[in-house]
Short mmCIF file of C-alpha atoms in Angstrom, two decimals:
data_model
loop_
_atom_site.label_atom_id
_atom_site.label_comp_id
_atom_site.label_asym_id
_atom_site.label_seq_id
_atom_site.Cartn_x
_atom_site.Cartn_y
_atom_site.Cartn_z
CA MET A 12 -10.21 -62.59 -38.04
CA LYS A 13 -7.77 -61.10 -35.54
CA LYS A 14 -7.14 -63.26 -32.48
CA THR A 15 -7.66 -61.49 -29.15
CA THR A 16 -5.18 -62.31 -26.43
CA LYS A 17 -6.79 -62.54 -23.00
CA LEU A 18 -4.94 -60.91 -20.16
CA ALA A 19 -4.14 -62.97 -17.09
CA PRO A 20 -6.33 -62.24 -14.07
CA ALA A 21 -4.91 -59.63 -11.73
CA PRO A 22 -3.20 -60.97 -8.59
CA LYS A 23 -4.95 -60.36 -5.31
CA ALA A 24 -3.93 -57.06 -3.78
CA ALA A 25 -1.61 -57.51 -0.85
CA LEU A 26 -3.24 -55.28 1.72
CA PRO A 27 -1.03 -53.87 4.50
CA ALA A 28 -1.26 -55.30 7.98
CA ALA A 29 -3.39 -53.39 10.45
CA SER A 30 -0.29 -52.19 12.28
CA GLU A 31 1.35 -50.80 9.10
CA PRO A 32 0.71 -47.13 8.27
CA ARG A 33 -1.38 -46.77 5.11
CA ARG A 34 0.12 -44.68 2.35
CA ARG A 35 -1.88 -43.03 -0.37
CA PRO A 36 -2.26 -45.43 -3.34
CA THR A 37 -0.71 -44.33 -6.62
CA ILE A 38 -1.47 -44.89 -10.27
CA ASN A 39 1.48 -47.32 -10.35
CA ASP A 40 -0.24 -49.44 -7.66
CA VAL A 41 -3.40 -49.58 -9.75
CA ALA A 42 -1.46 -50.55 -12.90
CA ARG A 43 0.47 -53.31 -11.07
CA LEU A 44 -2.57 -54.87 -9.42
CA ALA A 45 -4.70 -54.65 -12.57
CA ASN A 46 -1.83 -56.13 -14.63
CA VAL A 47 -1.93 -53.29 -17.16
CA SER A 48 0.25 -50.36 -18.08
CA LYS A 49 0.14 -47.01 -16.33
CA LYS A 50 -1.02 -45.50 -19.63
CA THR A 51 -4.04 -47.82 -19.74
CA VAL A 52 -5.02 -46.79 -16.21
CA SER A 53 -4.70 -43.15 -17.24
CA ARG A 54 -7.00 -43.76 -20.20
CA VAL A 55 -9.65 -45.28 -17.92
CA ILE A 56 -9.39 -42.36 -15.49
CA ASN A 57 -9.80 -39.91 -18.37
CA GLN A 58 -12.72 -41.96 -19.76
CA SER A 59 -11.03 -42.69 -23.05
CA PRO A 60 -13.12 -44.89 -25.39
CA PHE A 61 -9.98 -46.80 -26.43
CA VAL A 62 -10.07 -49.35 -23.59
CA ASN A 63 -12.02 -52.60 -23.87
CA LYS A 64 -14.89 -53.24 -21.49
CA GLU A 65 -13.30 -56.07 -19.49
CA THR A 66 -10.05 -54.19 -18.90
CA ARG A 67 -11.94 -51.08 -17.86
CA LYS A 68 -14.03 -53.13 -15.43
CA ARG A 69 -10.94 -54.71 -13.87
CA ILE A 70 -9.17 -51.35 -13.46
CA ASP A 71 -12.29 -49.77 -11.95
CA ALA A 72 -12.48 -52.63 -9.44
CA VAL A 73 -8.86 -52.11 -8.35
CA ILE A 74 -9.39 -48.35 -8.06
CA ALA A 75 -12.43 -48.94 -5.86
CA GLU A 76 -10.59 -51.53 -3.71
CA LEU A 77 -7.59 -49.27 -3.14
CA GLY A 78 -9.64 -46.10 -2.76
CA TYR A 79 -7.40 -44.45 -5.34
CA ALA A 80 -8.21 -40.84 -6.29
CA PRO A 81 -6.08 -39.05 -8.89
CA ASP A 82 -4.57 -35.74 -7.83
CA PRO A 83 -5.84 -33.00 -10.20
CA VAL A 84 -2.62 -30.97 -10.10
CA ALA A 85 -0.47 -34.05 -10.75
CA ARG A 86 -2.72 -35.04 -13.64
CA GLY A 87 -2.31 -31.60 -15.17
CA LEU A 88 1.48 -31.70 -14.81
CA ALA A 89 1.73 -35.18 -16.28
CA SER A 90 -0.54 -34.63 -19.26
CA ARG A 91 -0.01 -30.89 -19.75
CA ARG A 92 -3.81 -30.63 -19.53
CA SER A 93 -5.26 -28.87 -16.53
CA TYR A 94 -8.12 -30.29 -14.48
CA LEU A 95 -8.66 -27.01 -12.64
CA VAL A 96 -11.31 -24.38 -13.38
CA GLY A 97 -10.58 -20.87 -12.11
CA LEU A 98 -13.03 -18.35 -10.69
CA ILE A 99 -11.59 -14.83 -10.54
CA TYR A 100 -13.70 -12.31 -8.66
CA ASP A 101 -13.73 -8.84 -7.15
CA ASN A 102 -17.11 -8.48 -5.48
CA PRO A 103 -17.97 -6.98 -2.07
CA ASN A 104 -21.08 -9.18 -1.84
CA PRO A 105 -20.00 -12.60 -0.49
CA GLN A 106 -23.37 -14.25 -1.16
CA HIS A 107 -23.08 -13.45 -4.87
CA VAL A 108 -19.68 -15.16 -4.97
CA ILE A 109 -20.96 -18.20 -3.04
CA ASP A 110 -23.94 -18.61 -5.39
CA THR A 111 -21.68 -18.39 -8.46
CA GLN A 112 -19.37 -21.05 -7.00
CA GLN A 113 -22.32 -23.33 -6.23
CA GLY A 114 -23.56 -23.06 -9.79
CA ILE A 115 -20.13 -24.01 -11.15
CA LEU A 116 -19.84 -26.95 -8.74
CA ASP A 117 -23.30 -28.20 -9.76
CA ILE A 118 -21.89 -28.79 -13.24
CA ILE A 119 -18.31 -29.96 -12.65
CA ARG A 120 -19.07 -32.28 -9.72
CA GLY A 121 -18.19 -35.84 -10.71
CA SER A 122 -16.35 -34.76 -13.86
CA GLY A 123 -12.84 -34.99 -12.41
CA LEU A 124 -12.49 -31.20 -12.66
CA GLU A 125 -11.92 -29.04 -9.59
CA LEU A 126 -12.66 -25.39 -8.83
CA VAL A 127 -10.00 -22.96 -7.58
CA VAL A 128 -10.80 -19.35 -6.68
CA HIS A 129 -8.77 -16.16 -6.91
CA PRO A 130 -10.16 -13.13 -5.04
CA CYS A 131 -8.61 -9.86 -6.17
CA ASN A 132 -8.93 -6.08 -6.17
CA ARG A 133 -9.19 -4.44 -9.59
CA ARG A 134 -7.89 -1.18 -8.16
CA ASP A 135 -4.70 -2.80 -6.88
CA LYS A 136 -1.58 -2.14 -8.98
CA ASP A 137 -0.72 -5.85 -8.73
CA PHE A 138 -4.15 -6.95 -10.02
CA LEU A 139 -3.07 -8.12 -13.50
CA PRO A 140 0.34 -9.57 -12.46
CA GLY A 141 -1.47 -11.46 -9.69
CA VAL A 142 -3.96 -12.95 -12.13
CA ARG A 143 -1.18 -13.94 -14.54
CA GLY A 144 0.69 -15.67 -11.73
CA PHE A 145 -2.49 -17.51 -10.71
CA ILE A 146 -3.04 -18.76 -14.26
CA ASP A 147 0.59 -19.81 -14.75
CA ARG A 148 0.77 -21.68 -11.44
CA GLN A 149 -2.51 -23.55 -11.81
CA LYS A 150 -2.37 -24.38 -15.54
CA LEU A 151 -6.10 -23.73 -15.69
CA ALA A 152 -8.47 -25.48 -18.05
CA GLY A 153 -10.33 -22.18 -18.21
CA VAL A 154 -11.54 -19.19 -16.22
CA ILE A 155 -14.99 -17.91 -15.27
CA LEU A 156 -15.27 -14.15 -14.78
CA PRO A 157 -18.32 -12.80 -12.90
CA SER A 158 -19.08 -9.10 -12.59
CA SER A 159 -17.12 -6.87 -12.16
CA VAL A 160 -13.89 -8.53 -13.34
CA SER A 161 -15.78 -9.64 -16.45
CA GLU A 162 -15.90 -5.99 -17.47
CA ASP A 163 -12.11 -5.51 -17.37
CA GLU A 164 -10.83 -5.49 -20.96
CA GLU A 165 -7.16 -5.58 -19.89
CA LEU A 166 -7.82 -8.78 -17.97
CA VAL A 167 -9.57 -10.33 -20.97
CA ALA A 168 -6.63 -9.33 -23.20
CA LEU A 169 -4.28 -11.05 -20.74
CA LEU A 170 -6.35 -14.25 -20.91
CA ARG A 171 -6.33 -14.18 -24.70
CA ASP A 172 -2.55 -13.60 -24.79
CA SER A 173 -1.98 -16.56 -22.48
CA ASP A 174 -4.36 -18.72 -24.56
CA THR A 175 -6.59 -19.30 -21.53
CA PRO A 176 -10.25 -20.13 -22.31
CA TYR A 177 -12.71 -17.88 -20.47
CA VAL A 178 -16.39 -17.03 -20.08
CA ARG A 179 -17.64 -13.60 -18.95
CA ILE A 180 -20.80 -13.16 -16.86
CA ALA A 181 -22.06 -9.60 -17.34
CA SER A 182 -25.20 -7.48 -17.45
CA VAL A 183 -24.74 -6.83 -21.18
CA LEU A 184 -23.02 -8.61 -24.07
CA LEU A 185 -19.33 -7.66 -23.93
CA ASP A 186 -17.77 -10.37 -26.10
CA ASN A 187 -18.55 -13.13 -28.56
CA GLU A 188 -21.61 -15.13 -27.58
CA GLU A 189 -19.55 -18.27 -26.92
CA ASN A 190 -17.56 -16.34 -24.30
CA SER A 191 -20.55 -14.71 -22.62
CA ILE A 192 -23.44 -15.15 -20.22
CA VAL A 193 -25.73 -12.10 -20.22
CA THR A 194 -27.90 -11.26 -17.20
CA HIS A 195 -29.98 -8.33 -18.56
CA ASP A 196 -29.95 -6.40 -15.27
CA ARG A 197 -31.64 -3.42 -16.91
CA GLU A 198 -34.86 -5.42 -17.41
CA GLY A 199 -35.16 -6.21 -13.71
CA ALA A 200 -34.57 -2.64 -12.57
CA ARG A 201 -37.25 -1.41 -14.96
CA GLN A 202 -39.70 -3.86 -13.38
CA ALA A 203 -38.84 -2.46 -9.93
CA ALA A 204 -39.65 1.10 -11.03
CA GLU A 205 -42.90 0.02 -12.65
CA HIS A 206 -43.94 -1.82 -9.48
CA LEU A 207 -43.37 1.20 -7.24
CA ALA A 208 -45.06 3.58 -9.67
CA GLY A 209 -48.01 1.18 -9.85
CA LEU A 210 -48.40 1.45 -6.07
CA GLY A 211 -48.83 5.20 -6.42
CA HIS A 212 -45.32 6.28 -5.38
CA LYS A 213 -43.99 9.45 -6.97
CA THR A 214 -41.17 10.48 -4.63
CA ILE A 215 -38.87 7.52 -5.25
CA ALA A 216 -35.19 7.38 -4.30
CA HIS A 217 -32.42 5.24 -5.78
CA VAL A 218 -29.28 3.89 -4.09
CA SER A 219 -27.01 2.55 -6.83
CA GLY A 220 -23.91 0.39 -6.66
CA PRO A 221 -20.28 1.47 -7.26
CA ASP A 222 -19.25 3.19 -10.49
CA THR A 223 -16.74 0.43 -11.25
CA PHE A 224 -19.54 -2.10 -11.80
CA ARG A 225 -21.30 -2.11 -15.17
CA SER A 226 -24.26 -3.69 -13.37
CA SER A 227 -24.66 -0.48 -11.33
CA HIS A 228 -25.06 1.58 -14.49
CA GLU A 229 -27.40 -0.94 -16.13
CA ARG A 230 -29.64 -1.18 -13.08
CA ARG A 231 -29.80 2.59 -12.73
CA ALA A 232 -30.57 2.99 -16.45
CA GLY A 233 -33.38 0.42 -16.26
CA PHE A 234 -34.81 2.12 -13.17
CA MET A 235 -34.80 5.50 -14.97
CA GLU A 236 -36.54 3.93 -17.97
CA GLY A 237 -39.27 2.55 -15.71
CA LEU A 238 -39.80 5.91 -14.03
CA LYS A 239 -39.98 7.68 -17.40
CA ALA A 240 -42.55 5.21 -18.69
CA ALA A 241 -44.69 6.07 -15.65
CA GLY A 242 -44.29 9.82 -16.22
CA LEU A 243 -41.90 10.22 -13.28
CA SER A 244 -38.32 11.40 -12.84
CA LEU A 245 -35.57 10.97 -10.26
CA ASP A 246 -34.81 13.96 -8.05
CA LYS A 247 -31.05 14.61 -7.76
CA LYS A 248 -31.30 14.74 -3.97
CA LEU A 249 -32.77 11.24 -3.97
CA ASP A 250 -30.10 9.77 -6.26
CA LEU A 251 -27.33 8.34 -4.04
CA ARG A 252 -24.32 6.11 -4.62
CA GLY A 253 -23.60 3.04 -2.48
CA ALA A 254 -20.97 0.30 -2.53
CA TYR A 255 -23.08 -2.89 -2.73
CA THR A 256 -22.53 -3.30 1.04
CA PHE A 257 -24.88 -3.25 4.04
CA GLN A 258 -23.14 -0.28 5.68
CA SER A 259 -23.31 1.83 2.52
CA GLY A 260 -27.07 1.13 2.52
CA VAL A 261 -27.36 2.30 6.15
CA ASP A 262 -25.44 5.49 5.34
CA ALA A 263 -27.57 6.22 2.26
CA GLY A 264 -30.80 5.48 4.15
CA ARG A 265 -29.87 7.87 6.97
CA LYS A 266 -29.14 10.59 4.45
CA LEU A 267 -32.48 10.04 2.70
CA MET A 268 -34.43 9.98 5.96
CA GLY A 269 -32.70 13.16 7.10
CA GLN A 270 -34.01 15.19 4.18
CA ALA A 271 -36.99 17.51 4.43
CA MET A 272 -38.60 15.75 1.49
CA LYS A 273 -38.35 12.10 2.42
CA PRO A 274 -38.97 9.49 -0.28
CA THR A 275 -41.97 7.21 -0.01
CA ALA A 276 -40.06 4.43 -1.76
CA VAL A 277 -36.43 3.42 -2.31
CA PHE A 278 -34.97 1.16 -4.98
CA CYS A 279 -31.54 -0.24 -4.07
CA GLY A 280 -29.00 -1.74 -6.46
CA ASN A 281 -28.72 -4.92 -4.38
CA ASP A 282 -30.24 -6.65 -1.34
CA GLU A 283 -27.36 -5.84 1.02
CA MET A 284 -27.89 -2.10 0.53
CA ALA A 285 -31.67 -2.54 0.75
CA ALA A 286 -31.27 -4.20 4.16
CA GLY A 287 -29.13 -1.28 5.28
CA VAL A 288 -31.73 1.23 4.07
CA CYS A 289 -34.42 -0.66 6.02
CA GLN A 290 -32.37 -0.33 9.19
CA ALA A 291 -32.01 3.43 8.67
CA ILE A 292 -35.76 3.78 8.10
CA ARG A 293 -36.54 1.96 11.36
CA GLU A 294 -34.14 4.24 13.24
CA THR A 295 -36.45 7.14 12.40
CA GLY A 296 -39.49 5.33 13.80
CA LEU A 297 -41.06 4.78 10.38
CA ASP A 298 -42.43 1.46 9.18
CA ILE A 299 -41.22 -0.46 6.15
CA ALA A 300 -43.94 -0.69 3.48
CA LYS A 301 -46.47 1.26 5.56
CA ASP A 302 -44.41 4.48 5.45
CA VAL A 303 -41.54 3.73 3.08
CA SER A 304 -41.44 0.91 0.51
CA VAL A 305 -38.08 -0.70 -0.25
CA VAL A 306 -37.01 -2.84 -3.23
CA GLY A 307 -33.69 -4.66 -3.61
CA PHE A 308 -31.95 -6.61 -6.37
CA ASP A 309 -30.55 -10.20 -6.55
CA ASP A 310 -33.06 -12.09 -4.35
CA SER A 311 -30.25 -13.33 -2.11
CA PRO A 312 -31.19 -15.54 0.90
CA LEU A 313 -31.18 -12.36 3.00
CA ALA A 314 -34.23 -11.05 1.14
CA SER A 315 -36.62 -13.76 2.36
CA ARG A 316 -35.15 -13.85 5.88
CA MET A 317 -35.65 -10.15 6.63
CA TRP A 318 -38.69 -8.77 8.39
CA PRO A 319 -40.65 -7.68 6.56
CA ALA A 320 -39.48 -9.90 3.72
CA LEU A 321 -37.89 -7.86 0.94
CA THR A 322 -39.44 -7.21 -2.44
CA THR A 323 -36.54 -7.69 -4.84
CA VAL A 324 -35.48 -8.55 -8.36
CA LEU A 325 -34.50 -12.20 -8.70
CA LEU A 326 -31.25 -12.62 -10.58
CA PRO A 327 -30.50 -16.37 -10.93
CA VAL A 328 -26.81 -16.21 -10.00
CA LYS A 329 -26.38 -19.98 -9.56
CA ALA A 330 -27.78 -20.49 -13.06
CA THR A 331 -25.17 -18.11 -14.49
CA GLY A 332 -22.42 -20.17 -12.82
CA ARG A 333 -23.85 -23.35 -14.34
CA MET A 334 -24.21 -21.82 -17.78
CA ALA A 335 -20.68 -20.40 -17.70
CA SER A 336 -19.31 -23.86 -16.81
CA VAL A 337 -21.11 -25.49 -19.74
CA ARG A 338 -19.94 -22.76 -22.13
CA LEU A 339 -16.36 -23.01 -20.89
CA LEU A 340 -15.90 -26.77 -20.64
CA GLY A 341 -18.20 -28.20 -23.30
CA ASP A 342 -17.28 -31.80 -24.09
CA ARG A 343 -14.92 -32.00 -21.10
CA LEU A 344 -17.99 -32.54 -18.96
CA THR A 345 -18.84 -36.15 -18.29
CA LYS A 346 -22.53 -35.69 -17.52
CA GLU A 347 -25.47 -34.21 -19.38
CA PRO A 348 -25.89 -30.53 -18.42
CA LEU A 349 -29.27 -29.20 -17.34
CA GLU A 350 -31.43 -27.99 -20.20
CA GLU A 351 -31.31 -24.37 -19.03
CA ASP A 352 -27.52 -24.40 -19.22
CA SER A 353 -27.55 -24.58 -23.01
CA HIS A 354 -28.65 -20.94 -23.14
CA GLY A 355 -26.33 -17.98 -22.85
CA GLU A 356 -28.58 -15.56 -21.01
CA VAL A 357 -30.88 -15.18 -18.03
CA HIS A 358 -33.73 -12.75 -17.46
CA PRO A 359 -34.40 -11.27 -14.01
CA ARG A 360 -37.92 -10.97 -12.61
CA LEU A 361 -39.50 -9.07 -9.75
CA VAL A 362 -40.45 -11.02 -6.60
CA VAL A 363 -43.05 -9.07 -4.59
CA ARG A 364 -42.96 -9.51 -0.81
CA ALA A 365 -43.96 -7.48 2.24
CA SER A 366 -41.51 -4.57 2.04
CA THR A 367 -43.59 -2.66 -0.53
CA GLY A 368 -47.10 -1.24 -0.26
CA PRO A 369 -49.35 1.55 -1.53
CA VAL A 370 -48.23 5.11 -0.89
CA ARG A 371 -49.80 6.83 2.14
CA PRO A 372 -51.28 10.17 1.06
CA ALA A 373 -50.64 11.70 4.49
CA TYR A 374 -46.92 10.89 4.22
CA GLY A 375 -46.25 11.60 0.59
CA ALA A 376 -47.77 11.06 -2.82
#
């Protein structure tokens, strides 16, 4: 039987006097005070199973006493493994970006991984060189791509060429399942059309998002499918393009309300545009729901804070961020992911609030 040599107890840490300036503790300090090698400390930090229980306990105690926290960039440089997760986005809706970030943080918090973000403009000539520079500088463990950058095949090719793991969040399946989270936007838009048709509306307008977003096309297609199923069609004069922004919703709403044949209902490609349309409707002296029903998409916090509260399609954006993190990082996570995060898709659903109501025959039917 192999004899185990017991390590001598670690000497008491010599804490600096109150008058001395405190410097940030290093991994060398932890190794010295725990009477182990720097490599052993690194193994404990990285949760390696190849450290005995007593040694791990002693190192953890020294780390807690010193308040030592490893620097993620330094760890990546030292080990040639990155502890940084990248989020690359080009989205005019800040709430969507915030919700995606929160979902990612829900999963990586406490794992030793950190999130870094890279906002960009897909129409900029320096878009791809900028992304490459971001990846090279940060030595990323992987990248999460929400819509609309997830739809850029040149970007995905760049990530593959640089051997950077990635997960794409998109309205349809664009890649292998292990690299994808699918949001099925078309389903939600179809529900919106069915809801409005069920309230008796026939003159229904649509304000879609920008052409550069696949989600815009999917939501419009689902809306058209819902209208067709109800025996309705979309008049060309009531089919407008927005930019997923509040102001583009105001502009579209004013145009719709300025027409001789005003719609009795409007479906907007996101909540920001729906809020803008509501403002334009009020400017004409008409009432939301009573005169013109409005439906949005996303169920952002704005939707429940408006008056009247907005009927909208709930797209669980935070859940997509969580799922993408689990798909991307797998066994690098140190905690059990939520059950829902094992799936690679989400399904939107309609949330009915006060901004929709039955059509008024005197106004339009």
